[in-house]
Amino acid sequence: GKTWKTYIPGKIAFDSEVATLAGKTGIAFATIDDARMMTDTPFDAINRMNINKNGNLHKQVKTMASILIQALRDPLMPTSAKVGNFYCNLYGDVVEYDARESALPSKAVPEPIITLRRKHKTMAGARGDLIIRGDNKGQFEVVGLAMEGRATNRMGGAQEIEPYVLDRNSGDIVYAPDLGNYGAKVYNNKVPIDRRQRGCRVVVFPCVSTTIYDLVDQRSLRTLRELQIYDAGTDSFPEKYGLSKPIQQQGVSATEPIALVYSEPDKRIKIGMSYGQIGKRLLLIKAGRSGTKNPTLYTGEGFVVGENGSIRVTPYVVIRDMWWLDENRNRLYKKFGISSDRLDQLHQFANERLDQARDTLLKRDYSQALKLARAAWGFESRAYPDVKKTGNDVVSGVMF
């Protein structure tokens, strides 16, 4: 026989899940064979609902009322669910690190907005993510989370807690989760919900946000998932930083190609992204012609983020940085008679399309500019590993 899931396409959320999660009886009524194709689109409007007397909604309500009355009067109707009570509560507070007050983060951040992202962003119109507002002491409580390993399985076995504070006038993010040395490395913001009552402390920091788009590897056409943030002065992780990127939803192959980077105001940072073992595929380092004695040590100047903003034509900025990084290193190799025809050809192809993309941007032909920038990115991302490999081969040849 077929299970009930056969008749309901896609993921769906029921109010009865709250009762069954607590070990109580829950009854769900759902329309079968309804994919809800208009949900989350501009076409999901009230005028598309058939509310006439003999319409779908009228017939369903009559049927449901009859079934519900009979079910409640049935003496053989089960009165208790044969499941355990896996209803959990999460409570905690949001703080920031202030060295003048304490050696550990303890300064309360009032009225934070806490986000708990879950496996499914939307379930036939019902939002999967939870959003809670803390009080003026930064304290919050989330009631009714499913117990890990019993009622659900979260990514990594823990729930990531993301508090934010928004500017009252502009709506900009002014505080974000701190993943640095005095943030998540002291108080981890990924908490396992493995008991009825679970407490936590989450650290945030004053920040500005940078949005980057079109995070797709132009060779494999995969969305880049691993994101790294570096301090431009030391090429190491900043003391305070954060990031937001889409999670891989269960049963959904696509991932949104967008990410937000949080940094301290007026700090100089660099950004890199990769996918698994294929290495770096995206660099945002503000590279130019190297003036250093050894271009192999040159990794860009980094860019200063003074206010909330975005890198709108991300592919163009990425390819420009990657091209200059390879150009500086390739020039050094050629001074010592080291060259590769294949590398030079790929590098030249990328340069031609990069110049064309710049010209079309000046003409405000953005769709064509993005097309050319992506093509250049594809060529240069193939040349970049060759440049690195050439440098490694030189070192190996000298040493061995």
mmCIF file of N, CA and C in Angstrom, residues 350-362 368-373:
data_model
loop_
_atom_site.group_PDB
_atom_site.id
_atom_site.type_symbol
_atom_site.label_atom_id
_atom_site.label_comp_id
_atom_site.label_asym_id
_atom_site.label_seq_id
_atom_site.Cartn_x
_atom_site.Cartn_y
_atom_site.Cartn_z
ATOM 1 N N ALA A 350 41.030 35.211 -20.514
ATOM 2 C CA ALA A 350 40.358 35.875 -19.393
ATOM 3 C C ALA A 350 40.507 37.390 -19.491
ATOM 4 N N ASN A 351 41.699 37.856 -19.877
ATOM 5 C CA ASN A 351 41.947 39.293 -19.974
ATOM 6 C C ASN A 351 41.079 39.942 -21.050
ATOM 7 N N GLU A 352 40.928 39.269 -22.184
ATOM 8 C CA GLU A 352 40.110 39.817 -23.268
ATOM 9 C C GLU A 352 38.665 39.997 -22.822
ATOM 10 N N ARG A 353 38.130 39.007 -22.154
ATOM 11 C CA ARG A 353 36.735 39.094 -21.711
ATOM 12 C C ARG A 353 36.564 40.050 -20.538
ATOM 13 N N LEU A 354 37.610 40.177 -19.734
ATOM 14 C CA LEU A 354 37.566 41.142 -18.635
ATOM 15 C C LEU A 354 37.505 42.569 -19.175
ATOM 16 N N ASP A 355 38.300 42.862 -20.205
ATOM 17 C CA ASP A 355 38.266 44.193 -20.823
ATOM 18 C C ASP A 355 36.902 44.460 -21.461
ATOM 19 N N GLN A 356 36.354 43.453 -22.119
ATOM 20 C CA GLN A 356 35.034 43.616 -22.736
ATOM 21 C C GLN A 356 33.955 43.840 -21.678
ATOM 22 N N ALA A 357 34.070 43.131 -20.551
ATOM 23 C CA ALA A 357 33.100 43.305 -19.461
ATOM 24 C C ALA A 357 33.170 44.715 -18.897
ATOM 25 N N ARG A 358 34.391 45.253 -18.761
ATOM 26 C CA ARG A 358 34.533 46.626 -18.256
ATOM 27 C C ARG A 358 33.872 47.630 -19.201
ATOM 28 N N ASP A 359 34.073 47.439 -20.506
ATOM 29 C CA ASP A 359 33.484 48.362 -21.483
ATOM 30 C C ASP A 359 31.954 48.292 -21.466
ATOM 31 N N THR A 360 31.411 47.094 -21.377
ATOM 32 C CA THR A 360 29.947 46.954 -21.369
ATOM 33 C C THR A 360 29.340 47.472 -20.067
ATOM 34 N N LEU A 361 30.086 47.396 -18.976
ATOM 35 C CA LEU A 361 29.606 47.983 -17.723
ATOM 36 C C LEU A 361 29.488 49.496 -17.850
ATOM 37 N N LEU A 362 30.463 50.117 -18.506
ATOM 38 C CA LEU A 362 30.414 51.563 -18.705
ATOM 39 C C LEU A 362 29.225 51.963 -19.573
ATOM 40 N N GLN A 368 25.025 41.666 -20.384
ATOM 41 C CA GLN A 368 26.162 41.255 -21.206
ATOM 42 C C GLN A 368 27.459 41.326 -20.408
ATOM 43 N N ALA A 369 27.580 42.343 -19.543
ATOM 44 C CA ALA A 369 28.784 42.469 -18.717
ATOM 45 C C ALA A 369 28.937 41.274 -17.785
ATOM 46 N N LEU A 370 27.837 40.847 -17.170
ATOM 47 C CA LEU A 370 27.895 39.681 -16.291
ATOM 48 C C LEU A 370 28.236 38.419 -17.072
ATOM 49 N N LYS A 371 27.703 38.301 -18.272
ATOM 50 C CA LYS A 371 28.004 37.140 -19.112
ATOM 51 C C LYS A 371 29.497 37.074 -19.421
ATOM 52 N N LEU A 372 30.093 38.208 -19.793
ATOM 53 C CA LEU A 372 31.522 38.249 -20.102
ATOM 54 C C LEU A 372 32.368 38.030 -18.850
ATOM 55 N N ALA A 373 31.939 38.606 -17.722
ATOM 56 C CA ALA A 373 32.691 38.431 -16.475
ATOM 57 C C ALA A 373 32.692 36.974 -16.035
#
